Amino acid sequence: MSKIATIAKLGVAGAFMLALAPAQAADPIKVGVVTPLSGTYAPIGKQVRWGAELVVKEINAAGGVNGRPFELLFEDEEANPPVAVRKAEKLLQQDKVDLLTGTVNSGSTLAVGQVAERNDRILVTTVSYAPSITGAQCSANVFRVNANAYMQSNALTSWLIKNAPGKRYFFIGPDYEMGRSTTSAFQNDVKRLGGTDVGATFPPLGAKDFTPYIGQIRAAHPDVIMTATAGNDTVRLLTQLKEYGILTDKLTLAGAAGAVTQENLGAMGGAGEGFLSAAGYSIDIDTPANKKFVSMFKKEFQHDPDLFAADTYGLFYLFKQAIEKAASTDTGRVRAAMEDATWQTPQGTKKIRKGDHQAVVDMVIVKVKGNDFQTVGKVPGEEAVGPDDCQKF
Amino acid sequence: MLQAQQQAQTTDIESRPAGTVAGRLLRAVRSGGSNSTLLRQIALVSLLLAAIFPLFGGSFFTRLAIEALLFGCIALSVDILLGYAGLLSLGQAAYFGLAAYVAALMYLHVTQSFWLVLLTASASVGVFSFLLGAVAIRAKGVYFALITFGVAEILSKITHNTRAIGGSDGLIGIPVPSIRLLPGLEIEFANNYVFYYLVLGTVCLLYLGTRRILNTAFGSVLRAIRDNSDRVPYLGYNPFWYKLLAYVMAAQIAAFGGLIYPLLRGFVAPHLFGFEVSTKAVVMSLVGGVGTLIGPLMGSVIITFLESVVGSYTERHLILLGIIFIVFVMFLPDGLCGLAQRTFGAGRKVKP
């Protein structure tokens, strides 16, 4: 009995110490980063990780947030929602993180967002672009600071309609859910903005031979070809279009941000020349903030940053600003401070739209030139962001 | 001619007086040999450990343990097929995923009644496994494995590409329900400890039920099929129906795990049908001990916890899983239960 009493006393003493602990100034603000560190999406997870590590080092060196440093806790979610949810629960319930970020594929973001909601914490995605995250399936506990698919499509098509010669648009999408939905977004925007839809084709994902589709493309006499293919599919599509003589000076090539990337551009042997896409970030954005970010990033990791690193880097300044304004890490107060927040990032000024928690991001139009991407235009965030479809909060 | 004879013999056995069957059943259940004594002790110790676990676990580890038990159901179902009928299924996640999707869709669009959801999920898996089983078990060895693998992949792709059921994103927003056991007695899933003991209790019942069934003549025939399926017809048993029954039963057990999963995590995704889930279940049963029934459940708990802990320190946790698999295949093919048998059971073999 006396033993139990001793244990109880110790327990009470322990509870007191725990209660006193948060009062200490150096108590870190824990941010859980659930991101794919292995598997197909590992390269994206690596950029997210680097972006977070760089910004946390920088903020902590400058005195942290009201004297409190950020602490990062990484978990590998394997781009697999069941794994992501398990890891997120660990971060929330075991490690008691204050905020969550890092999810890449939209399935993981939606599922982890729900876990965040049920554990009364905030998740911010810096990568997922499915419109539903801040649309039909929005949550009061989920924010997005990167450009979504709607913004990419909207910005690209509105720029093309203004700048590309010719109004005849042809669409190519890999035959699966994501390919079809990206293509239909392009088609809707083109029609809405006054272009002509002259046809669409859906080769299977991983198609080796595009010959059967090329006849249809040629017969449609397009002025612009928009593609939603990715990786090696784009390599095969564009090289075969070139071999068949379809890629002429009169034709404009454009497509999803992931269609032509630094990774597959080299394999195209010039077939990707002139390819246009819209993104929330380009490494050559000519502002002092971006130049500083790029040079620090290169120095730290001997690697170029991409949009995932830039969006993640920028997010922590939003966290800093919101926690300082809320003077606490309490979820309700941080959320209130994040809603309607305007803050500075390497991409420029970003603003959170209160209605759906989507960041309003200026879009850049980038064009492939040789082995590089060049910024050729800009679409203001307010113009690209589109309507607020969130009805849950 | 031969087939007709077989069928006549099978019906002959099935039409024996119920008293004989019941007598046999009782004898089979009572006749716990030395092997099953140790397995029973292992099961008892595991149950005791599982029963006190939430005292130390905290909410995260308690919920992880629920997940381990649910995935343990797939491992248990792999073990019924592999350990008793000699069928290696690489697609047991199909039934886990199917039940999870049926349950999720029912909860989202049709009803909040747990019992109705249970019935629908169980019935859909029953019909599907009967139809698929009737085709798949005609194939032998690697072909059976390939068919089961293929069907699970097809289901995964269908869900992945069907927008109406969430596509690649899956479905979120499945409510945390309560079960109305009796009028006035509701059990809340929102309480992790209640949830845990409910799942633990049900998995125990599934384990005990499976053990009983497999200890009857039915189990003996399955083992005979595993050891030499060509001879079994000459003993008067038609292997087809026995294998099919085992297949449908295994599917039901995997389905139980699947139908609870959305209640635990609040969502379903095409990944639940995935090859990784199916193969991990095989590794789990191998680690615990194939043909022991309790082994796969232990294997699931061990692997789930190991992955969760190791995964926080390195992104190369899959290598660890690979090494475990290789070590067990090469040095401990009878799993941890076999190891226990050799250590405590004076060199007896575990497999009946």
XYZ file of C-alpha atoms in Angstrom:
745
model
C 0.000 0.000 0.000
C 2.756 2.406 0.981
C 4.511 1.495 -2.225
C 1.474 2.534 -4.232
C 1.322 5.794 -2.295
C 4.974 6.464 -3.132
C 4.309 5.794 -6.774
C 1.311 8.084 -6.649
C 3.401 10.843 -5.078
C 6.043 10.415 -7.741
C 3.324 10.546 -10.328
C 1.974 13.809 -8.936
C 5.474 15.279 -8.819
C 6.024 14.162 -12.396
C 2.776 15.748 -13.495
C 3.826 19.021 -11.890
C 7.122 18.954 -13.715
C 5.346 18.241 -16.994
C 2.936 21.081 -16.348
C 5.820 23.435 -15.699
C 7.841 22.312 -18.709
C 5.979 24.244 -21.450
C 6.778 27.460 -19.662
C 10.442 27.072 -20.552
C 11.460 29.246 -23.460
C 13.492 26.602 -25.314
C 10.623 24.128 -25.574
C 10.723 23.228 -29.276
C 7.819 23.518 -31.701
C 7.571 20.012 -33.101
C 6.699 19.645 -36.766
C 5.998 16.152 -38.063
C 7.006 15.593 -41.701
C 5.208 12.530 -43.137
C 6.724 12.196 -46.577
C 7.842 9.422 -48.933
C 11.527 8.753 -48.255
C 11.555 5.416 -50.091
C 9.939 4.203 -53.312
C 8.827 5.969 -56.483
C 8.134 9.318 -54.823
C 11.364 9.372 -52.805
C 12.897 12.125 -55.005
C 9.962 14.404 -54.093
C 10.224 13.471 -50.424
C 13.909 14.322 -50.531
C 13.181 17.826 -51.813
C 10.538 18.277 -49.111
C 13.021 17.134 -46.495
C 15.790 19.398 -47.765
C 13.473 22.395 -47.926
C 12.339 21.815 -44.344
C 15.855 21.214 -43.011
C 17.186 24.356 -44.654
C 14.444 26.659 -43.406
C 14.489 25.253 -39.881
C 18.246 25.717 -39.655
C 17.799 29.292 -40.833
C 14.907 30.181 -38.496
C 16.498 28.501 -35.481
C 19.804 30.296 -36.085
C 17.899 33.597 -36.131
C 16.346 32.933 -32.716
C 13.471 30.622 -33.553
C 9.832 31.530 -33.023
C 9.565 33.778 -29.952
C 12.713 32.041 -28.763
C 11.385 28.545 -29.401
C 13.222 26.486 -32.035
C 11.511 24.280 -34.622
C 12.157 20.565 -34.271
C 11.570 18.287 -37.273
C 10.425 14.672 -36.971
C 10.487 12.711 -40.229
C 8.474 9.597 -41.012
C 8.546 7.649 -44.280
C 5.014 7.290 -45.642
C 6.018 5.335 -48.807
C 3.335 7.285 -50.760
C 0.935 4.710 -49.318
C -2.107 6.117 -47.444
C -2.437 3.223 -44.956
C 1.236 3.666 -44.025
C 0.942 7.452 -43.979
C -1.965 7.302 -41.542
C -0.115 4.954 -39.205
C 2.951 7.226 -39.238
C 0.854 10.348 -38.744
C -0.827 8.813 -35.701
C 2.593 8.025 -34.300
C 3.717 11.617 -34.739
C 0.506 12.985 -33.257
C -0.087 10.602 -30.366
C 3.396 9.385 -29.478
C 5.674 12.284 -30.392
C 2.986 14.942 -29.752
C 3.873 17.114 -32.721
C 2.264 20.543 -33.006
C 1.933 20.613 -36.795
C 2.066 18.178 -39.706
C 3.295 18.515 -43.273
C 5.064 16.542 -46.029
C 2.386 14.326 -47.607
C 2.852 13.979 -51.365
C 0.203 11.887 -53.113
C -3.302 13.204 -52.683
C -4.601 9.952 -51.171
C -2.129 10.330 -48.314
C -2.922 14.012 -47.876
C -6.671 13.367 -47.630
C -6.271 10.451 -45.222
C -3.665 12.180 -43.035
C -5.761 15.360 -43.092
C -8.596 13.375 -41.569
C -6.249 12.003 -38.882
C -5.115 15.569 -38.156
C -8.755 16.620 -37.871
C -9.578 13.781 -35.464
C -6.513 14.626 -33.350
C -7.135 18.388 -33.472
C -3.944 19.328 -35.304
C -3.199 21.100 -38.593
C -1.817 19.472 -41.746
C -0.356 21.606 -44.511
C 0.508 19.993 -47.823
C 3.226 21.531 -49.940
C 2.996 19.043 -52.812
C -0.436 17.438 -53.426
C -2.333 19.155 -56.186
C -5.676 17.293 -56.354
C -8.335 20.049 -56.324
C -10.536 17.997 -53.934
C -8.151 18.618 -50.997
C -9.289 22.225 -50.784
C -12.522 21.578 -52.667
C -15.146 18.897 -52.173
C -13.125 17.143 -49.462
C -11.757 20.204 -47.708
C -11.153 20.219 -43.964
C -10.849 22.990 -41.416
C -7.571 21.349 -40.343
C -5.984 21.133 -43.796
C -4.172 23.900 -45.684
C -2.347 23.902 -49.017
C 0.469 26.317 -49.829
C 1.343 24.978 -53.301
C -0.547 25.579 -56.539
C -3.265 22.992 -57.187
C -4.027 21.206 -60.452
C -6.855 23.601 -61.239
C -4.484 26.551 -60.949
C -1.893 24.847 -63.160
C -4.421 24.092 -65.852
C -6.162 27.449 -65.582
C -2.925 29.459 -65.704
C -1.454 27.453 -68.580
C -4.545 27.536 -70.779
C -5.262 31.207 -70.185
C -1.657 32.012 -71.102
C -1.819 29.769 -74.206
C -5.089 31.291 -75.420
C -3.498 34.757 -75.193
C -0.053 33.883 -76.542
C -0.076 30.720 -78.679
C -0.704 31.080 -82.409
C -3.823 29.150 -83.418
C -6.862 28.023 -81.479
C -7.076 24.321 -82.374
C -6.215 22.212 -79.305
C -5.542 18.475 -79.187
C -5.263 16.538 -75.901
C -3.298 13.428 -74.943
C -3.682 11.736 -71.570
C -2.601 8.374 -70.180
C -5.625 6.125 -69.772
C -6.076 6.086 -66.026
C -7.915 8.189 -63.494
C -5.303 10.922 -63.009
C -4.538 11.190 -66.732
C -8.199 11.458 -67.601
C -8.988 14.056 -64.933
C -5.994 16.256 -65.861
C -6.970 16.054 -69.529
C -10.579 16.920 -68.822
C -9.457 19.955 -66.791
C -7.403 21.131 -69.792
C -10.344 20.539 -72.143
C -12.780 22.446 -69.947
C -10.460 25.416 -69.561
C -9.685 25.596 -73.271
C -13.375 25.558 -74.179
C -14.272 28.047 -71.463
C -11.570 30.473 -72.600
C -12.526 30.284 -76.274
C -10.251 27.627 -77.794
C -11.420 24.778 -80.018
C -11.216 21.182 -78.845
C -10.263 19.213 -81.980
C -9.893 15.833 -80.283
C -8.404 13.837 -77.481
C -6.736 10.449 -77.254
C -5.957 8.223 -74.287
C -3.083 5.775 -74.849
C -2.563 3.231 -72.047
C -0.170 4.123 -69.254
C 3.310 2.952 -70.256
C 2.487 2.747 -73.986
C 5.549 1.902 -76.077
C 4.201 2.655 -79.526
C 2.194 5.805 -80.198
C 1.812 5.131 -83.943
C -1.898 4.214 -83.681
C -2.608 7.617 -82.120
C -0.440 9.695 -84.394
C -2.784 9.348 -87.375
C -5.612 10.780 -85.300
C -3.419 13.652 -84.128
C -2.286 14.457 -87.662
C -5.838 14.338 -89.034
C -7.017 16.829 -86.390
C -4.544 19.500 -87.591
C -3.907 20.900 -84.114
C -2.153 24.189 -83.410
C -1.502 23.203 -79.793
C -0.958 19.748 -78.277
C -1.513 19.457 -74.532
C -0.345 16.291 -72.817
C -0.857 14.854 -69.355
C 1.691 12.057 -69.790
C 4.606 11.755 -67.396
C 8.067 10.224 -67.148
C 9.068 7.854 -69.940
C 5.647 8.082 -71.564
C 6.351 11.710 -72.445
C 9.788 10.739 -73.769
C 8.288 8.140 -76.123
C 5.351 10.345 -77.126
C 7.427 13.399 -77.994
C 10.258 11.516 -79.740
C 7.716 9.632 -81.863
C 5.792 12.825 -82.667
C 9.103 14.279 -83.801
C 9.962 11.243 -85.935
C 6.597 11.506 -87.670
C 7.249 15.148 -88.440
C 4.391 16.514 -86.370
C 6.529 18.804 -84.240
C 6.898 21.816 -86.505
C 7.517 25.486 -85.753
C 3.788 26.156 -86.073
C 2.850 23.643 -83.388
C 2.886 24.599 -79.702
C 3.638 21.851 -77.175
C 2.299 22.199 -73.649
C 1.129 20.104 -70.745
C 1.065 19.170 -67.088
C 3.895 20.329 -64.851
C 5.105 16.744 -64.372
C 5.143 15.878 -68.104
C 8.582 17.239 -68.877
C 10.988 17.484 -65.968
C 14.715 17.763 -65.444
C 14.760 13.954 -65.069
C 13.298 12.968 -68.459
C 14.278 15.983 -70.557
C 17.731 14.596 -71.349
C 16.274 11.400 -72.833
C 14.177 13.280 -75.411
C 17.011 14.357 -77.641
C 15.521 17.780 -78.242
C 11.950 16.593 -78.871
C 10.833 18.488 -75.763
C 12.121 21.816 -77.073
C 9.621 24.609 -76.485
C 7.390 22.557 -74.161
C 5.293 24.886 -71.986
C 3.903 24.260 -68.549
C 2.647 26.237 -65.578
C 4.022 25.884 -62.073
C 3.991 27.682 -58.771
C 7.756 27.979 -58.821
C 10.669 28.200 -61.167
C 14.291 28.226 -60.045
C 15.032 31.319 -62.196
C 12.481 33.605 -60.510
C 14.392 36.874 -60.432
C 13.930 38.146 -56.882
C 16.523 38.614 -54.117
C 14.563 36.213 -51.854
C 14.659 33.435 -54.439
C 18.305 33.997 -55.328
C 19.236 33.781 -51.675
C 17.150 30.600 -51.265
C 18.660 28.931 -54.346
C 22.245 29.734 -53.412
C 21.807 28.567 -49.813
C 20.109 25.391 -51.001
C 22.848 24.596 -53.494
C 25.525 25.266 -50.907
C 23.853 23.028 -48.338
C 22.828 20.077 -50.538
C 24.861 20.442 -53.804
C 21.593 20.122 -55.681
C 19.072 22.456 -57.343
C 15.856 23.085 -55.411
C 12.566 22.379 -57.175
C 9.060 23.611 -56.441
C 8.512 21.050 -53.651
C 11.546 22.324 -51.735
C 10.561 25.934 -52.352
C 6.970 25.440 -51.177
C 8.111 23.545 -48.071
C 10.729 26.183 -47.292
C 8.152 28.927 -47.573
C 5.653 27.088 -45.372
C 7.781 27.423 -42.241
C 7.678 31.204 -42.501
C 3.893 30.899 -42.470
C 4.137 28.695 -39.368
C 6.475 31.206 -37.738
C 4.234 34.143 -38.501
C 1.068 32.346 -37.372
C 2.534 31.046 -34.104
C 3.947 34.471 -33.295
C 0.602 36.087 -33.990
C -1.286 33.452 -31.987
C 1.349 33.593 -29.235
C 0.756 29.856 -28.830
C 0.727 26.557 -30.717
C -2.925 25.967 -29.857
C -4.593 24.578 -32.983
C -7.585 26.897 -32.977
C -5.491 30.027 -32.537
C -2.869 28.971 -35.086
C -5.613 28.181 -37.587
C -7.179 31.585 -37.066
C -3.779 33.204 -37.588
C -3.086 31.181 -40.731
C -6.421 31.984 -42.323
C -6.083 35.173 -44.355
C -2.314 35.242 -43.669
C -0.084 36.971 -46.181
C 3.580 36.061 -46.042
C 6.829 36.134 -47.989
C 8.336 33.095 -49.738
C 11.046 32.546 -52.383
C 8.206 32.617 -54.962
C 7.043 35.994 -53.746
C 4.049 36.908 -51.633
C 1.557 34.154 -50.863
C -1.845 34.561 -49.301
C -4.123 31.964 -47.703
C -7.728 32.114 -48.868
C -9.838 31.766 -45.757
C -12.752 30.042 -47.481
C -10.946 26.893 -48.582
C -7.405 27.183 -47.090
C -5.806 27.269 -50.542
C -2.809 29.573 -50.944
C -3.078 32.137 -53.698
C 0.189 31.668 -55.584
C 1.460 33.578 -58.610
C 1.935 31.103 -61.454
C 4.907 31.114 -63.782
C 4.823 29.758 -67.332
C 8.038 27.899 -68.064
C 9.395 26.840 -71.450
C 11.988 24.205 -72.252
C 15.064 25.688 -73.880
C 17.913 23.278 -74.487
C 18.423 21.466 -71.211
C 16.831 24.147 -69.073
C 13.522 25.671 -68.160
C 13.001 29.377 -68.778
C 10.298 31.593 -67.397
C 8.359 33.095 -70.284
C 5.338 34.492 -68.532
C 3.453 35.019 -65.340
C -0.189 34.641 -64.352
C -1.244 36.448 -61.156
C -2.446 34.151 -58.364
C -5.824 35.887 -58.035
C -6.515 35.163 -61.711
C -5.409 31.509 -61.539
C -6.913 30.440 -58.244
C -10.500 29.957 -59.428
C -13.675 29.649 -57.383
C -13.837 28.541 -53.742
C -15.694 25.204 -53.738
C -15.238 24.334 -50.085
C -18.465 24.028 -48.142
C -17.340 22.276 -44.981
C -16.208 25.221 -42.876
C -16.394 -43.539 -63.972
C -13.770 -42.887 -61.326
C -15.164 -39.454 -60.702
C -18.673 -40.780 -60.252
C -17.304 -43.237 -57.741
C -15.515 -40.466 -55.883
C -18.598 -38.395 -55.750
C -20.639 -41.309 -54.476
C -18.077 -41.866 -51.762
C -18.002 -38.213 -50.812
C -21.748 -38.041 -50.481
C -21.571 -41.237 -48.502
C -19.294 -39.577 -45.981
C -21.328 -36.427 -45.853
C -24.536 -38.318 -45.275
C -23.298 -40.173 -42.219
C -25.405 -39.757 -39.114
C -24.844 -36.480 -37.364
C -24.020 -38.272 -34.120
C -20.923 -39.823 -35.643
C -19.732 -36.507 -37.002
C -20.334 -34.777 -33.695
C -18.565 -37.603 -31.899
C -15.622 -37.316 -34.199
C -15.598 -33.563 -33.758
C -15.497 -33.901 -29.994
C -12.784 -36.519 -30.116
C -10.746 -34.379 -32.462
C -11.060 -31.343 -30.236
C -10.182 -33.306 -27.125
C -7.263 -35.118 -28.651
C -4.714 -32.381 -28.098
C -1.379 -34.046 -28.834
C 1.914 -32.950 -27.348
C 2.462 -30.555 -30.251
C -0.734 -28.681 -29.794
C -0.165 -28.538 -26.045
C 2.837 -26.322 -26.573
C 0.990 -24.294 -29.195
C -1.841 -23.825 -26.739
C 0.608 -22.618 -24.135
C 2.070 -20.191 -26.643
C -1.417 -18.987 -27.520
C -2.291 -18.537 -23.851
C 0.870 -16.559 -23.107
C 0.278 -14.416 -26.209
C -3.275 -13.740 -25.112
C -2.171 -12.757 -21.604
C 0.472 -10.408 -23.003
C -2.079 -8.965 -25.420
C -4.597 -8.516 -22.612
C -2.276 -6.396 -20.452
C -0.649 -4.582 -23.380
C -2.865 -1.444 -23.371
C -1.715 -0.717 -19.803
C 1.692 0.145 -21.242
C 0.871 0.984 -24.841
C -0.730 4.425 -24.769
C -3.164 5.393 -27.489
C -0.810 5.139 -30.460
C 0.520 1.669 -29.677
C -2.930 0.404 -28.703
C -4.247 1.491 -32.079
C -1.186 0.019 -33.783
C -1.923 -3.260 -31.994
C -5.486 -3.179 -33.356
C -4.043 -2.746 -36.832
C -1.591 -5.604 -36.206
C -4.495 -7.867 -35.229
C -6.462 -6.863 -38.333
C -3.515 -7.580 -40.623
C -2.979 -10.708 -38.534
C -6.329 -11.906 -39.867
C -4.834 -11.939 -43.383
C -1.829 -13.859 -42.050
C -4.167 -16.322 -40.323
C -6.065 -16.816 -43.549
C -2.798 -17.392 -45.437
C -1.911 -20.002 -42.825
C -5.183 -21.903 -43.219
C -4.478 -22.236 -46.924
C -0.721 -22.754 -46.781
C -0.359 -24.667 -43.540
C -3.362 -26.956 -43.934
C -4.395 -27.126 -47.582
C -0.933 -26.549 -49.044
C -2.152 -23.629 -51.170
C 0.081 -20.558 -51.368
C -2.146 -17.535 -51.916
C -0.426 -14.316 -52.938
C -3.710 -12.452 -53.047
C -5.371 -12.721 -49.642
C -5.368 -8.918 -49.442
C -8.109 -9.071 -52.090
C -10.610 -10.136 -49.421
C -9.283 -7.679 -46.877
C -9.630 -4.870 -49.400
C -12.988 -6.035 -50.724
C -14.503 -6.155 -47.248
C -12.939 -2.783 -46.406
C -14.448 -1.161 -49.503
C -17.857 -2.760 -49.028
C -17.887 -1.654 -45.379
C -16.719 1.853 -46.250
C -19.333 2.286 -48.985
C -22.075 0.921 -46.743
C -21.139 3.290 -43.933
C -20.883 6.281 -46.245
C -23.997 5.740 -48.314
C -26.320 3.123 -46.867
C -26.403 2.457 -43.159
C -24.798 3.101 -39.797
C -25.708 -0.335 -38.504
C -22.592 -2.383 -37.823
C -24.446 -5.677 -38.102
C -25.810 -4.842 -41.543
C -22.343 -3.805 -42.689
C -20.885 -7.023 -41.297
C -23.495 -9.069 -43.101
C -23.037 -7.329 -46.447
C -19.242 -7.419 -46.363
C -19.215 -11.029 -45.297
C -21.758 -12.041 -47.930
C -19.948 -10.240 -50.760
C -16.654 -11.846 -49.795
C -18.394 -15.205 -49.457
C -19.839 -15.065 -52.963
C -16.665 -13.690 -54.505
C -14.377 -16.196 -52.799
C -16.671 -19.088 -53.746
C -16.609 -18.109 -57.417
C -12.914 -17.322 -57.541
C -12.016 -20.329 -55.408
C -13.950 -22.669 -57.678
C -11.704 -21.544 -60.528
C -8.417 -20.974 -58.731
C -8.112 -24.188 -56.739
C -8.264 -26.236 -59.909
C -4.821 -24.828 -60.604
C -1.904 -26.282 -58.726
C 1.230 -24.900 -57.127
C 2.546 -21.736 -58.643
C -0.487 -21.345 -60.909
C -2.780 -21.024 -57.915
C -0.434 -18.387 -56.490
C -0.460 -16.525 -59.809
C -4.247 -16.553 -60.151
C -4.763 -15.214 -56.631
C -2.070 -12.600 -57.160
C -3.611 -11.571 -60.472
C -7.122 -11.188 -59.133
C -5.957 -9.054 -56.206
C -4.065 -6.823 -58.637
C -7.134 -6.523 -60.864
C -9.263 -5.435 -57.903
C -6.580 -2.952 -56.929
C -6.512 -1.485 -60.446
C -10.299 -1.343 -60.688
C -10.582 0.636 -57.459
C -7.609 2.755 -58.488
C -9.329 3.796 -61.716
C -12.960 4.059 -60.659
C -13.708 7.611 -59.760
C -17.103 6.815 -58.256
C -15.416 4.925 -55.423
C -12.645 7.442 -54.874
C -10.141 6.356 -57.520
C -6.502 6.464 -56.517
C -7.326 8.670 -53.526
C -9.627 6.136 -51.889
C -12.526 7.126 -49.660
C -12.275 9.221 -46.527
C -14.823 10.372 -43.982
C -15.916 6.980 -42.683
C -17.464 7.768 -39.317
C -16.339 6.215 -36.052
C -19.395 4.072 -35.330
C -20.806 2.343 -32.316
C -22.181 -1.187 -32.193
C -25.579 -1.846 -30.702
C -24.993 -5.204 -29.044
C -28.392 -5.288 -27.364
C -31.061 -2.628 -27.166
C -29.614 -0.100 -24.750
C -26.083 -1.520 -24.856
C -23.943 0.425 -27.287
C -20.226 -0.053 -27.716
C -18.279 3.009 -28.795
C -15.393 2.567 -31.193
C -14.176 6.018 -30.267
C -12.672 4.575 -27.074
C -9.397 2.947 -28.122
C -9.359 0.486 -25.251
C -12.900 -0.737 -25.826
C -12.068 -1.049 -29.523
C -8.886 -2.959 -28.742
C -10.472 -5.520 -26.446
C -13.359 -5.988 -28.846
C -10.994 -6.767 -31.711
C -8.743 -8.895 -29.515
C -11.751 -10.872 -28.308
C -13.059 -11.406 -31.830
C -9.663 -12.424 -33.185
C -9.378 -14.890 -30.276
C -12.741 -16.357 -31.220
C -11.689 -16.560 -34.866
C -8.486 -18.289 -33.818
C -10.248 -20.746 -31.512
C -12.968 -21.416 -34.065
C -10.432 -22.026 -36.814
C -8.429 -24.303 -34.557
C -11.485 -26.348 -33.701
C -12.602 -26.678 -37.279
C -9.135 -27.679 -38.435
C -8.845 -30.243 -35.651
C -11.832 -32.134 -36.979
C -11.901 -34.679 -39.794
C -12.156 -31.688 -42.123
C -8.703 -30.543 -41.028
C -7.299 -34.051 -41.374
C -8.561 -34.298 -44.935
C -7.013 -30.896 -45.687
C -3.689 -32.069 -44.304
C -3.965 -35.226 -46.383
C -4.574 -33.057 -49.442
C -1.536 -30.973 -48.552
C 0.662 -34.040 -48.166
C -0.560 -35.956 -51.203
C -3.605 -34.694 -53.011
C -3.521 -37.503 -55.606
C -4.147 -40.160 -52.979
C -7.012 -38.422 -51.237
C -9.710 -39.389 -53.779
C -8.871 -43.037 -53.179
C -9.700 -42.553 -49.523
C -13.130 -41.429 -50.594
C -12.784 -37.662 -50.297
C -13.154 -35.174 -53.113
C -10.312 -32.664 -52.577
C -12.105 -29.979 -54.572
C -14.848 -29.322 -52.046
C -12.494 -29.473 -49.091
C -10.106 -27.014 -50.659
C -12.958 -24.768 -51.721
C -14.402 -24.744 -48.219
C -10.990 -23.931 -46.749
C -10.596 -21.158 -49.310
C -13.971 -19.584 -48.512
C -13.286 -19.869 -44.781
C -9.871 -18.235 -45.127
C -11.426 -15.419 -47.162
C -13.975 -14.776 -44.402
C -11.215 -14.389 -41.823
C -9.271 -11.943 -43.989
C -12.557 -10.132 -44.584
C -13.106 -9.617 -40.863
C -9.838 -7.680 -40.677
C -10.823 -5.699 -43.728
C -14.246 -4.726 -42.544
C -12.909 -3.373 -39.239
C -10.031 -1.454 -40.879
C -12.102 1.540 -42.074
C -13.548 1.868 -38.571
C -10.028 2.142 -37.157
C -8.454 4.447 -39.744
C -11.518 6.185 -41.147
C -10.619 5.614 -44.806
C -9.929 3.010 -47.457
C -7.480 3.156 -50.368
C -6.596 0.863 -53.282
C -3.339 0.085 -51.469
C -5.294 -2.229 -49.165
C -5.571 -4.703 -52.056
C -1.875 -4.366 -52.734
C 0.701 -7.029 -53.387
C 2.669 -5.710 -50.415
C -0.214 -6.464 -48.068
C -0.612 -9.999 -49.438
C 3.090 -10.836 -49.374
C 3.603 -9.301 -45.955
C 0.909 -11.659 -44.681
C 2.922 -14.579 -46.071
C 6.068 -13.276 -44.346
C 4.100 -12.858 -41.110
C 2.909 -16.454 -41.132
C 6.395 -17.649 -41.997
C 7.904 -15.679 -39.113
C 5.365 -17.036 -36.635
C 5.309 -20.559 -38.003
C 3.235 -21.926 -40.880
C 0.545 -24.393 -39.860
C 0.404 -23.208 -36.254
C -2.458 -20.652 -36.529
C -1.155 -18.701 -33.511
C 2.194 -18.106 -35.240
C 0.818 -15.850 -38.007
C -0.922 -13.637 -35.439
C 2.325 -13.335 -33.495
C 4.183 -12.699 -36.739
C 1.803 -9.891 -37.613
C 2.284 -8.184 -34.260
C 6.066 -8.533 -34.454
C 6.371 -7.263 -38.020
C 3.901 -4.403 -37.604
C 5.680 -3.134 -34.496
C 9.144 -3.666 -35.933
C 8.225 -1.694 -39.057
C 6.753 1.130 -37.061
C 9.745 1.472 -34.751
C 12.492 0.901 -37.313
C 10.731 3.085 -39.873
C 11.248 6.113 -37.630
C 15.012 5.694 -37.723
C 15.727 4.745 -41.321
C 13.963 4.840 -44.654
C 15.612 1.504 -45.481
C 13.188 -0.496 -43.341
C 12.151 -2.654 -46.293
C 15.667 -4.108 -46.325
C 15.064 -5.260 -42.763
C 11.858 -7.006 -43.824
C 13.781 -8.682 -46.637
C 16.532 -9.841 -44.296
C 13.989 -11.234 -41.830
C 12.324 -13.129 -44.662
C 15.612 -14.600 -45.893
C 16.765 -15.560 -42.393
C 13.508 -17.342 -41.640
C 13.356 -19.145 -44.980
C 16.953 -20.328 -44.651
C 17.383 -20.996 -40.961
C 13.968 -21.072 -39.304
C 11.512 -22.408 -41.882
C 9.158 -23.490 -39.107
C 9.107 -19.989 -37.631
C 9.162 -18.820 -34.041
C 6.729 -21.534 -32.944
C 9.109 -24.110 -34.367
C 11.967 -22.474 -32.525
C 9.961 -22.594 -29.299
C 9.194 -26.229 -29.959
C 12.842 -27.108 -30.380
C 13.837 -25.090 -27.334
C 11.112 -26.159 -24.908
C 9.586 -29.201 -26.505
C 12.632 -31.557 -26.562
C 13.078 -31.614 -30.290
C 9.545 -32.481 -31.321
C 8.262 -31.222 -34.613
C 5.549 -28.595 -34.553
C 3.695 -29.554 -37.662
C 1.046 -32.157 -37.009
